Amino acid sequence: GTVTLSFSFYHVTHNTVTPYSPVDWFSLMGVITLLCFAPFIVFYFVMACDQYQCSISQPMLELYSGETTLLSIWARSPSFTWSAAKIYAIWVAFQVFLYMCVPDVTHKFIPGYVGGVQDGARTPAGLINKYEINGLQSWLITHALWVANAHYFHWFSPTIIFDNWIPLMWCTNILGYAVSTFAFIKAYLFPTNSEDCKFTGNVFYNYMMGIEFNPRIGKWFDFKLFFNGRPGIVAWTLINLSYMAKQQELYGHVTNSMILVNILQAMYVLDFFWNEAWYLKTIDICHDHFGWYLGWGDCVWLPYLYTLQGLYLVYHPVQLSTAHALAVLLLGLIGYYIFRSTNHQKDLFRRTEGSCSIWGRKPTYIECSYSSADGEIHRSKLLTSGFWGVARHLNYTGDLMGSLSYCAACGFGHLLPYFYIVYMTILLVHRCVRDEHRCSSKYGKDWKRYTNAVPYRLIPAVF
């Protein structure tokens, strides 16, 4: 049998008995490894660019040969500054203000955009939360102010983010750990909904993967939606714009590779906010609990490691040939088309309950049934038409193609910009396997019928 770690099998909270889910040794080791090394990985990449011109091997070689020490590397790294803390505090406070105090109006005049108050998916306890969808509006307001400052007001330099990049990293870590720790304590003392708490009996796993499903303060401040979408993803495009401004400042021009990275990643960010209401139905919102994995990850990992391409191009400006640039653009656009079309087909099928046309035909599907925690039986349909008949997660395949295009825009001089595609491959394959394990448990024999109908996960005839 599987060796498990648990102190007992039940946790009593607010007069509700919540069953423990024991943790196997392999999962626990993975959790502890990430808790220990993920912050170091972020520091390593940023330090490598700051001190070693983005070489990820040179620090290791110098440490091995004795030319440098960990202490000397640490001593050369910029430290926490109060000016960076002020910048970051203003940034987060501004995003909280936009999220909480500026109800969405963009859905009233932008055709096709779904914003305003929307229902989330049913939680494991059978609840349906309401969300204020205003991410696109927040992104537009933020970037309009950024452009207005750069061209008219001149309150701060457009290079402000790059110029404070490492001091800001310490600030993001402080917020990431503070939010994660608060969510952890809150789950024990005053959970938003005790029926949607998941205790494993292992403190490390609880801290990292989260206990509460939808921790909230008040009616509307939802930790998961805010930290998943803001402040990290809104900042993503601003970070890239700051890199572009720094490249212009240092070299007197902006390379086509930097422009490509800005365009392709902005396309992904805008897609996220345009489809924020749809995002409420994804695995992040529907199945993940809120812990360090999301809290710290969204504050630190996302803005620092998802933007490595732009950071690299500040230190190593790359002017691509026309053929290379067009190939990168085409790869990114095709990947985006597959990613968006696949998700659109699923959303259309779900909204119309199968009464639609996909690739000019009536869609086919597998009828499934499952029971929620309250014992109620629900029915669901698993689409087997269009892209969903080609592979079970072709949206992830499109996402990976887009990820590769960001990296390929940086040329082939260094490994550092390619961390993103390696990480995304691991992340999405793991998410694919995790999602399928959950679906197998949820749907049972109906899931087997589905996998027989659509045998491949990501790449037809390969995997």
CSV table of C-alpha atoms in Angstrom, one decimal:
chain,number,residue,atom,x,y,z
A,1,GLY,CA,0.0,0.0,0.0
A,2,THR,CA,0.9,3.7,-0.2
A,3,VAL,CA,2.8,5.1,2.7
A,4,THR,CA,0.9,8.1,4.0
A,5,LEU,CA,1.6,10.9,6.5
A,6,SER,CA,-1.3,12.1,8.6
A,7,PHE,CA,-1.8,12.9,12.2
A,8,SER,CA,-5.5,11.9,12.3
A,9,PHE,CA,-8.3,11.5,9.8
A,10,TYR,CA,-10.6,14.2,10.8
A,11,HIS,CA,-10.4,17.9,11.6
A,12,VAL,CA,-13.3,19.6,13.4
A,13,THR,CA,-13.8,23.2,12.3
A,14,HIS,CA,-16.9,25.4,13.0
A,15,ASN,CA,-18.9,22.4,14.1
A,16,THR,CA,-18.3,20.8,10.8
A,17,VAL,CA,-16.3,17.5,10.5
A,18,THR,CA,-14.0,17.7,7.5
A,19,PRO,CA,-12.3,14.5,6.4
A,20,TYR,CA,-8.5,14.5,6.0
A,21,SER,CA,-6.9,13.6,2.7
A,22,PRO,CA,-3.6,11.8,3.6
A,23,VAL,CA,-0.5,12.8,1.7
A,24,ASP,CA,1.9,10.2,0.2
A,25,TRP,CA,5.7,10.5,0.7
A,26,PHE,CA,6.3,11.4,-3.0
A,27,SER,CA,3.9,14.4,-2.9
A,28,LEU,CA,5.3,15.5,0.4
A,29,MET,CA,8.9,15.5,-0.9
A,30,GLY,CA,7.8,17.4,-3.9
A,31,VAL,CA,6.1,20.0,-1.7
A,32,ILE,CA,9.1,20.5,0.6
A,33,THR,CA,11.5,20.6,-2.4
A,34,LEU,CA,9.4,23.4,-4.0
A,35,LEU,CA,9.1,25.3,-0.8
A,36,CYS,CA,12.9,25.2,-0.3
A,37,PHE,CA,14.1,25.7,-3.9
A,38,ALA,CA,11.5,27.8,-5.8
A,39,PRO,CA,12.6,31.1,-4.2
A,40,PHE,CA,16.2,30.2,-4.9
A,41,ILE,CA,15.4,29.5,-8.6
A,42,VAL,CA,13.9,32.9,-9.0
A,43,PHE,CA,16.8,34.6,-7.3
A,44,TYR,CA,19.3,32.5,-9.4
A,45,PHE,CA,17.9,33.6,-12.7
A,46,VAL,CA,17.6,37.3,-11.8
A,47,MET,CA,21.1,37.3,-10.2
A,48,ALA,CA,22.5,35.5,-13.3
A,49,CYS,CA,21.3,38.4,-15.5
A,50,ASP,CA,22.4,41.1,-13.0
A,51,GLN,CA,25.9,39.7,-12.4
A,52,TYR,CA,26.7,37.2,-15.2
A,53,GLN,CA,25.1,38.7,-18.4
A,54,CYS,CA,22.3,36.0,-18.2
A,55,SER,CA,24.7,33.0,-18.2
A,56,ILE,CA,23.1,30.3,-16.1
A,57,SER,CA,26.3,28.1,-16.1
A,58,GLN,CA,28.9,30.7,-15.2
A,59,PRO,CA,27.9,31.2,-11.6
A,60,MET,CA,28.0,27.4,-11.1
A,61,LEU,CA,31.4,27.1,-12.7
A,62,GLU,CA,32.8,30.0,-10.6
A,63,LEU,CA,31.4,28.4,-7.4
A,64,TYR,CA,32.9,25.1,-8.4
A,65,SER,CA,36.3,26.5,-9.2
A,66,GLY,CA,36.3,28.6,-6.0
A,67,GLU,CA,36.5,32.0,-7.9
A,68,THR,CA,33.4,33.1,-6.0
A,69,THR,CA,31.3,32.1,-3.0
A,70,LEU,CA,27.6,32.2,-2.2
A,71,LEU,CA,28.3,35.0,0.2
A,72,SER,CA,30.0,37.1,-2.4
A,73,ILE,CA,27.2,36.6,-4.9
A,74,TRP,CA,24.7,37.5,-2.2
A,75,ALA,CA,26.7,40.6,-1.2
A,76,ARG,CA,26.8,41.9,-4.8
A,77,SER,CA,23.0,41.6,-5.2
A,78,PRO,CA,20.9,44.7,-4.6
A,79,SER,CA,19.1,44.5,-1.4
A,80,PHE,CA,15.7,45.6,-0.2
A,81,THR,CA,15.0,49.4,-0.5
A,82,TRP,CA,12.3,51.5,1.0
A,83,SER,CA,11.8,53.2,-2.4
A,84,ALA,CA,11.1,49.8,-4.0
A,85,ALA,CA,8.7,49.0,-1.1
A,86,LYS,CA,6.9,52.3,-1.7
A,87,ILE,CA,6.6,51.6,-5.5
A,88,TYR,CA,5.3,48.1,-4.8
A,89,ALA,CA,2.9,49.2,-2.1
A,90,ILE,CA,1.4,51.8,-4.3
A,91,TRP,CA,1.1,49.3,-7.2
A,92,VAL,CA,-0.7,46.6,-5.1
A,93,ALA,CA,-3.0,49.2,-3.4
A,94,PHE,CA,-3.9,50.6,-6.8
A,95,GLN,CA,-4.8,47.2,-8.1
A,96,VAL,CA,-6.9,46.5,-5.0
A,97,PHE,CA,-8.7,49.8,-5.6
A,98,LEU,CA,-9.4,49.0,-9.2
A,99,TYR,CA,-10.6,45.5,-8.3
A,100,MET,CA,-12.8,46.5,-5.4
A,101,CYS,CA,-13.9,50.0,-6.0
A,102,VAL,CA,-14.4,50.4,-9.8
A,103,PRO,CA,-17.2,48.1,-11.0
A,104,ASP,CA,-16.9,47.0,-14.6
A,105,VAL,CA,-18.5,49.2,-17.3
A,106,THR,CA,-16.5,48.0,-20.3
A,107,HIS,CA,-18.9,45.1,-20.9
A,108,LYS,CA,-21.6,47.7,-21.6
A,109,PHE,CA,-19.9,49.1,-24.7
A,110,ILE,CA,-17.4,46.5,-25.9
A,111,PRO,CA,-19.3,44.0,-28.1
A,112,GLY,CA,-18.7,40.3,-27.1
A,113,TYR,CA,-17.0,41.0,-23.8
A,114,VAL,CA,-18.4,39.4,-20.7
A,115,GLY,CA,-17.7,41.4,-17.6
A,116,GLY,CA,-19.5,42.6,-14.4
A,117,VAL,CA,-20.9,40.2,-11.8
A,118,GLN,CA,-20.6,36.6,-12.9
A,119,ASP,CA,-21.2,33.2,-11.4
A,120,GLY,CA,-18.3,30.8,-10.8
A,121,ALA,CA,-18.4,27.1,-11.1
A,122,ARG,CA,-19.9,24.9,-8.5
A,123,THR,CA,-17.4,24.2,-5.6
A,124,PRO,CA,-16.9,20.7,-4.2
A,125,ALA,CA,-19.3,21.6,-1.4
A,126,GLY,CA,-21.9,22.5,-4.0
A,127,LEU,CA,-21.7,26.3,-3.7
A,128,ILE,CA,-21.7,28.8,-6.5
A,129,ASN,CA,-19.7,32.0,-5.8
A,130,LYS,CA,-20.2,35.3,-7.5
A,131,TYR,CA,-17.3,37.4,-8.9
A,132,GLU,CA,-16.8,40.9,-10.1
A,133,ILE,CA,-15.1,40.5,-13.5
A,134,ASN,CA,-13.3,43.8,-14.2
A,135,GLY,CA,-9.8,42.6,-15.1
A,136,LEU,CA,-9.8,44.0,-18.6
A,137,GLN,CA,-11.0,47.4,-17.3
A,138,SER,CA,-8.2,47.4,-14.7
A,139,TRP,CA,-5.6,46.5,-17.4
A,140,LEU,CA,-6.9,49.3,-19.7
A,141,ILE,CA,-6.9,51.9,-16.9
A,142,THR,CA,-3.4,50.9,-15.7
A,143,HIS,CA,-1.9,50.9,-19.2
A,144,ALA,CA,-3.6,54.2,-20.2
A,145,LEU,CA,-2.0,55.8,-17.1
A,146,TRP,CA,1.4,54.3,-17.9
A,147,VAL,CA,1.3,55.7,-21.5
A,148,ALA,CA,0.0,59.0,-20.3
A,149,ASN,CA,2.9,59.2,-17.8
A,150,ALA,CA,5.5,58.2,-20.3
A,151,HIS,CA,4.4,60.9,-22.9
A,152,TYR,CA,2.9,63.7,-20.8
A,153,PHE,CA,3.1,63.6,-17.0
A,154,HIS,CA,6.6,62.2,-16.5
A,155,TRP,CA,5.9,61.3,-12.8
A,156,PHE,CA,8.4,58.5,-13.1
A,157,SER,CA,10.8,57.0,-15.7
A,158,PRO,CA,9.3,54.1,-17.9
A,159,THR,CA,12.4,52.2,-16.9
A,160,ILE,CA,11.4,52.3,-13.2
A,161,ILE,CA,10.5,48.6,-13.0
A,162,PHE,CA,13.8,47.4,-14.5
A,163,ASP,CA,15.8,49.9,-12.4
A,164,ASN,CA,14.3,48.5,-9.2
A,165,TRP,CA,14.0,44.9,-10.4
A,166,ILE,CA,15.9,43.1,-7.6
A,167,PRO,CA,14.7,45.3,-4.7
A,168,LEU,CA,11.2,44.8,-6.0
A,169,MET,CA,11.8,41.0,-5.9
A,170,TRP,CA,12.2,41.2,-2.1
A,171,CYS,CA,9.0,43.1,-1.8
A,172,THR,CA,7.1,40.6,-3.9
A,173,ASN,CA,8.4,37.8,-1.7
A,174,ILE,CA,7.2,39.6,1.4
A,175,LEU,CA,3.7,39.9,0.0
A,176,GLY,CA,3.7,36.3,-1.4
A,177,TYR,CA,4.7,34.8,2.0
A,178,ALA,CA,2.4,37.2,3.9
A,179,VAL,CA,-0.7,36.3,1.8
A,180,SER,CA,0.1,32.6,1.9
A,181,THR,CA,0.6,32.6,5.7
A,182,PHE,CA,-2.6,34.7,6.3
A,183,ALA,CA,-4.6,32.3,4.1
A,184,PHE,CA,-3.2,29.3,6.0
A,185,ILE,CA,-4.0,30.8,9.5
A,186,LYS,CA,-7.4,32.0,8.2
A,187,ALA,CA,-8.4,28.5,7.2
A,188,TYR,CA,-8.0,27.3,10.7
A,189,LEU,CA,-9.4,30.2,12.6
A,190,PHE,CA,-12.1,31.8,10.4
A,191,PRO,CA,-12.6,30.1,7.1
A,192,THR,CA,-14.9,31.7,4.5
A,193,ASN,CA,-16.7,28.4,4.1
A,194,SER,CA,-15.7,25.5,6.3
A,195,GLU,CA,-17.3,22.9,4.0
A,196,ASP,CA,-14.9,23.8,1.2
A,197,CYS,CA,-11.8,23.4,3.3
A,198,LYS,CA,-9.4,20.5,2.6
A,199,PHE,CA,-7.0,19.4,5.4
A,200,THR,CA,-4.4,16.7,4.7
A,201,GLY,CA,-3.0,16.4,8.2
A,202,ASN,CA,0.4,17.5,7.0
A,203,VAL,CA,1.4,21.1,7.7
A,204,PHE,CA,3.8,21.5,4.8
A,205,TYR,CA,1.2,20.3,2.2
A,206,ASN,CA,-1.5,22.4,3.8
A,207,TYR,CA,0.6,25.5,3.6
A,208,MET,CA,1.7,25.0,0.0
A,209,MET,CA,-1.4,23.6,-1.7
A,210,GLY,CA,-3.9,25.5,0.5
A,211,ILE,CA,-6.7,24.6,2.7
A,212,GLU,CA,-9.5,27.0,1.8
A,213,PHE,CA,-11.0,26.7,-1.7
A,214,ASN,CA,-12.2,30.3,-2.0
A,215,PRO,CA,-10.8,32.4,0.8
A,216,ARG,CA,-12.5,35.8,0.9
A,217,ILE,CA,-12.5,39.0,2.9
A,218,GLY,CA,-16.0,40.4,2.8
A,219,LYS,CA,-18.3,39.6,0.0
A,220,TRP,CA,-16.1,40.4,-3.0
A,221,PHE,CA,-12.4,40.3,-2.2
A,222,ASP,CA,-11.6,36.8,-3.5
A,223,PHE,CA,-8.0,35.9,-2.9
A,224,LYS,CA,-7.8,33.4,-5.8
A,225,LEU,CA,-9.2,35.7,-8.5
A,226,PHE,CA,-7.3,38.7,-7.3
A,227,PHE,CA,-3.9,37.1,-7.0
A,228,ASN,CA,-4.2,34.9,-10.1
A,229,GLY,CA,-5.1,37.9,-12.3
A,230,ARG,CA,-3.8,40.9,-10.4
A,231,PRO,CA,-1.2,42.2,-9.6
A,232,GLY,CA,1.0,39.8,-11.4
A,233,ILE,CA,-0.6,39.5,-14.8
A,234,VAL,CA,-1.5,43.2,-15.1
A,235,ALA,CA,2.1,43.9,-14.4
A,236,TRP,CA,3.4,41.4,-17.0
A,237,THR,CA,2.9,43.8,-19.9
A,238,LEU,CA,4.2,46.8,-17.9
A,239,ILE,CA,7.3,44.9,-17.1
A,240,ASN,CA,7.9,44.2,-20.8
A,241,LEU,CA,7.3,47.8,-21.6
A,242,SER,CA,9.9,48.8,-19.0
A,243,TYR,CA,12.4,46.4,-20.5
A,244,MET,CA,11.7,47.9,-23.9
A,245,ALA,CA,12.2,51.4,-22.5
A,246,LYS,CA,15.5,50.3,-21.0
A,247,GLN,CA,16.7,48.8,-24.3
A,248,GLN,CA,15.9,52.1,-26.0
A,249,GLU,CA,17.8,54.0,-23.2
A,250,LEU,CA,20.9,51.8,-23.4
A,251,TYR,CA,21.3,51.2,-27.1
A,252,GLY,CA,19.3,54.0,-28.8
A,253,HIS,CA,16.9,51.6,-30.5
A,254,VAL,CA,14.5,48.7,-29.8
A,255,THR,CA,15.1,45.4,-31.5
A,256,ASN,CA,12.5,43.4,-33.4
A,257,SER,CA,12.9,40.5,-31.0
A,258,MET,CA,11.9,42.8,-28.1
A,259,ILE,CA,8.9,44.0,-30.1
A,260,LEU,CA,7.9,40.4,-30.8
A,261,VAL,CA,8.1,39.4,-27.2
A,262,ASN,CA,6.0,42.4,-26.2
A,263,ILE,CA,3.4,41.7,-28.8
A,264,LEU,CA,3.1,38.0,-28.3
A,265,GLN,CA,3.0,38.2,-24.5
A,266,ALA,CA,0.5,41.1,-24.6
A,267,MET,CA,-1.7,39.0,-26.8
A,268,TYR,CA,-1.7,36.3,-24.2
A,269,VAL,CA,-2.4,38.7,-21.3
A,270,LEU,CA,-5.2,40.5,-23.1
A,271,ASP,CA,-6.7,37.1,-24.0
A,272,PHE,CA,-6.7,36.2,-20.3
A,273,PHE,CA,-8.6,39.3,-19.3
A,274,TRP,CA,-10.9,39.2,-22.3
A,275,ASN,CA,-11.9,35.7,-21.2
A,276,GLU,CA,-11.7,36.3,-17.4
A,277,ALA,CA,-15.3,35.1,-17.0
A,278,TRP,CA,-14.4,31.9,-18.8
A,279,TYR,CA,-11.4,31.6,-16.5
A,280,LEU,CA,-13.8,31.0,-13.6
A,281,LYS,CA,-14.4,27.6,-15.1
A,282,THR,CA,-10.7,26.5,-15.4
A,283,ILE,CA,-8.7,24.2,-13.1
A,284,ASP,CA,-7.1,27.1,-11.2
A,285,ILE,CA,-10.5,28.4,-10.0
A,286,CYS,CA,-12.5,25.2,-10.0
A,287,HIS,CA,-10.1,22.7,-8.4
A,288,ASP,CA,-7.0,24.4,-6.8
A,289,HIS,CA,-7.1,25.5,-3.2
A,290,PHE,CA,-5.4,28.8,-2.2
A,291,GLY,CA,-2.1,28.4,-0.6
A,292,TRP,CA,1.6,29.2,-1.1
A,293,TYR,CA,1.5,27.6,-4.6
A,294,LEU,CA,-0.9,30.3,-5.8
A,295,GLY,CA,-0.2,33.1,-3.3
A,296,TRP,CA,3.6,33.2,-3.6
A,297,GLY,CA,3.5,31.8,-7.2
A,298,ASP,CA,1.4,34.6,-8.5
A,299,CYS,CA,3.3,37.4,-6.6
A,300,VAL,CA,6.8,36.2,-7.4
A,301,TRP,CA,7.2,33.3,-9.8
A,302,LEU,CA,4.9,34.6,-12.5
A,303,PRO,CA,6.2,38.2,-12.8
A,304,TYR,CA,9.8,37.2,-12.5
A,305,LEU,CA,10.1,34.0,-14.5
A,306,TYR,CA,7.4,34.6,-17.1
A,307,THR,CA,9.2,37.8,-18.2
A,308,LEU,CA,12.7,36.3,-18.6
A,309,GLN,CA,12.7,36.8,-22.3
A,310,GLY,CA,12.4,40.6,-22.1
A,311,LEU,CA,15.0,40.7,-19.3
A,312,TYR,CA,17.4,38.7,-21.4
A,313,LEU,CA,17.0,41.1,-24.4
A,314,VAL,CA,17.9,44.1,-22.2
A,315,TYR,CA,21.3,42.4,-21.6
A,316,HIS,CA,21.6,40.8,-25.0
A,317,PRO,CA,19.7,42.8,-27.7
A,318,VAL,CA,19.0,40.4,-30.6
A,319,GLN,CA,18.0,41.7,-34.1
A,320,LEU,CA,16.4,38.8,-35.9
A,321,SER,CA,16.5,38.2,-39.6
A,322,THR,CA,13.2,38.8,-41.4
A,323,ALA,CA,12.7,35.1,-41.9
A,324,HIS,CA,13.4,34.2,-38.3
A,325,ALA,CA,11.1,37.0,-37.0
A,326,LEU,CA,8.3,35.9,-39.3
A,327,ALA,CA,8.7,32.3,-38.3
A,328,VAL,CA,8.5,33.2,-34.6
A,329,LEU,CA,5.4,35.4,-35.3
A,330,LEU,CA,3.7,32.6,-37.2
A,331,LEU,CA,4.4,30.1,-34.5
A,332,GLY,CA,3.0,32.4,-31.9
A,333,LEU,CA,-0.1,33.2,-33.9
A,334,ILE,CA,-0.8,29.5,-34.8
A,335,GLY,CA,-0.3,28.5,-31.2
A,336,TYR,CA,-2.7,31.3,-30.1
A,337,TYR,CA,-5.3,30.2,-32.7
A,338,ILE,CA,-5.2,26.6,-31.5
A,339,PHE,CA,-5.3,27.7,-27.8
A,340,ARG,CA,-8.2,30.1,-28.3
A,341,SER,CA,-10.2,28.1,-30.8
A,342,THR,CA,-10.0,24.9,-28.6
A,343,ASN,CA,-11.2,26.8,-25.6
A,344,HIS,CA,-13.9,28.6,-27.6
A,345,GLN,CA,-15.2,25.3,-28.9
A,346,LYS,CA,-15.5,23.9,-25.3
A,347,ASP,CA,-17.2,27.1,-24.1
A,348,LEU,CA,-19.6,27.2,-27.0
A,349,PHE,CA,-20.5,23.5,-26.4
A,350,ARG,CA,-21.0,24.1,-22.7
A,351,ARG,CA,-23.1,27.2,-23.1
A,352,THR,CA,-25.4,25.7,-25.7
A,353,GLU,CA,-25.4,22.2,-24.0
A,354,GLY,CA,-24.4,20.7,-27.3
A,355,SER,CA,-26.9,22.5,-29.5
A,356,CYS,CA,-24.3,24.1,-31.8
A,357,SER,CA,-22.1,23.5,-34.8
A,358,ILE,CA,-18.3,22.7,-34.5
A,359,TRP,CA,-16.3,22.5,-37.7
A,360,GLY,CA,-19.6,22.6,-39.6
A,361,ARG,CA,-21.1,19.5,-37.9
A,362,LYS,CA,-23.3,18.7,-34.9
A,363,PRO,CA,-20.9,17.9,-32.1
A,364,THR,CA,-20.4,14.4,-30.6
A,365,TYR,CA,-19.8,13.8,-26.9
A,366,ILE,CA,-19.7,11.3,-24.1
A,367,GLU,CA,-22.6,11.5,-21.6
A,368,CYS,CA,-21.3,11.3,-18.0
A,369,SER,CA,-22.7,11.4,-14.5
A,370,TYR,CA,-21.0,12.2,-11.2
A,371,SER,CA,-22.0,13.0,-7.6
A,372,SER,CA,-21.0,16.2,-5.6
A,373,ALA,CA,-20.0,16.2,-1.9
A,374,ASP,CA,-23.7,16.6,-0.9
A,375,GLY,CA,-24.6,13.4,-2.6
A,376,GLU,CA,-26.5,15.0,-5.5
A,377,ILE,CA,-26.1,13.4,-8.9
A,378,HIS,CA,-25.1,15.7,-11.8
A,379,ARG,CA,-24.8,15.0,-15.5
A,380,SER,CA,-22.0,16.3,-17.8
A,381,LYS,CA,-21.0,16.0,-21.4
A,382,LEU,CA,-17.4,15.5,-22.6
A,383,LEU,CA,-16.9,16.9,-26.1
A,384,THR,CA,-15.3,14.6,-28.7
A,385,SER,CA,-15.6,16.9,-31.8
A,386,GLY,CA,-13.4,19.6,-33.3
A,387,PHE,CA,-10.0,20.1,-31.6
A,388,TRP,CA,-11.3,18.1,-28.7
A,389,GLY,CA,-11.6,15.1,-30.9
A,390,VAL,CA,-7.9,15.5,-32.0
A,391,ALA,CA,-6.5,15.4,-28.5
A,392,ARG,CA,-7.8,15.7,-24.9
A,393,HIS,CA,-5.8,18.9,-24.1
A,394,LEU,CA,-5.0,20.5,-27.4
A,395,ASN,CA,-5.5,23.9,-25.7
A,396,TYR,CA,-2.3,23.1,-23.8
A,397,THR,CA,-0.6,22.2,-27.0
A,398,GLY,CA,-1.4,25.7,-28.4
A,399,ASP,CA,-0.3,27.3,-25.2
A,400,LEU,CA,3.1,25.4,-25.5
A,401,MET,CA,3.5,26.6,-29.1
A,402,GLY,CA,3.0,30.2,-27.9
A,403,SER,CA,5.5,29.7,-25.1
A,404,LEU,CA,8.1,28.4,-27.5
A,405,SER,CA,7.6,31.4,-29.7
A,406,TYR,CA,8.5,33.8,-26.8
A,407,CYS,CA,11.7,31.9,-26.3
A,408,ALA,CA,12.6,31.5,-30.0
A,409,ALA,CA,12.3,35.3,-30.3
A,410,CYS,CA,15.5,35.5,-28.2
A,411,GLY,CA,17.7,33.6,-30.7
A,412,PHE,CA,19.9,30.7,-29.7
A,413,GLY,CA,22.8,32.4,-27.8
A,414,HIS,CA,21.8,31.4,-24.3
A,415,LEU,CA,19.7,28.8,-22.4
A,416,LEU,CA,18.1,31.3,-20.0
A,417,PRO,CA,15.2,32.5,-22.2
A,418,TYR,CA,14.3,28.8,-22.8
A,419,PHE,CA,13.5,28.2,-19.1
A,420,TYR,CA,10.0,29.2,-19.8
A,421,ILE,CA,9.2,26.5,-22.4
A,422,VAL,CA,10.8,23.9,-20.2
A,423,TYR,CA,8.8,25.0,-17.2
A,424,MET,CA,5.5,25.3,-19.1
A,425,THR,CA,6.0,21.8,-20.6
A,426,ILE,CA,6.5,20.3,-17.1
A,427,LEU,CA,3.6,22.4,-15.7
A,428,LEU,CA,1.1,21.6,-18.4
A,429,VAL,CA,2.0,17.9,-18.7
A,430,HIS,CA,1.7,17.7,-14.9
A,431,ARG,CA,-1.6,19.6,-15.0
A,432,CYS,CA,-2.8,17.3,-17.8
A,433,VAL,CA,-2.1,14.2,-15.8
A,434,ARG,CA,-3.5,15.7,-12.6
A,435,ASP,CA,-6.7,16.8,-14.4
A,436,GLU,CA,-7.1,13.3,-15.9
A,437,HIS,CA,-6.6,11.6,-12.6
A,438,ARG,CA,-9.3,13.8,-11.1
A,439,CYS,CA,-11.7,13.2,-14.0
A,440,SER,CA,-11.1,9.4,-13.8
A,441,SER,CA,-12.1,9.5,-10.1
A,442,LYS,CA,-15.0,11.8,-10.9
A,443,TYR,CA,-16.5,10.0,-13.9
A,444,GLY,CA,-15.3,6.4,-13.4
A,445,LYS,CA,-16.2,4.2,-16.4
A,446,ASP,CA,-17.5,7.1,-18.4
A,447,TRP,CA,-14.0,8.6,-18.4
A,448,LYS,CA,-12.7,5.3,-19.8
A,449,ARG,CA,-15.2,5.6,-22.6
A,450,TYR,CA,-14.0,9.1,-23.3
A,451,THR,CA,-10.3,8.2,-23.4
A,452,ASN,CA,-11.2,5.4,-25.8
A,453,ALA,CA,-12.9,7.9,-28.1
A,454,VAL,CA,-10.0,10.4,-27.8
A,455,PRO,CA,-6.8,8.4,-27.1
A,456,TYR,CA,-4.2,11.1,-27.2
A,457,ARG,CA,-3.5,13.8,-24.6
A,458,LEU,CA,-1.4,16.6,-26.2
A,459,ILE,CA,0.1,15.5,-29.6
A,460,PRO,CA,-1.9,13.2,-31.9
A,461,ALA,CA,-0.2,9.8,-32.5
A,462,VAL,CA,2.6,10.8,-30.0
A,463,PHE,CA,1.3,11.5,-26.5
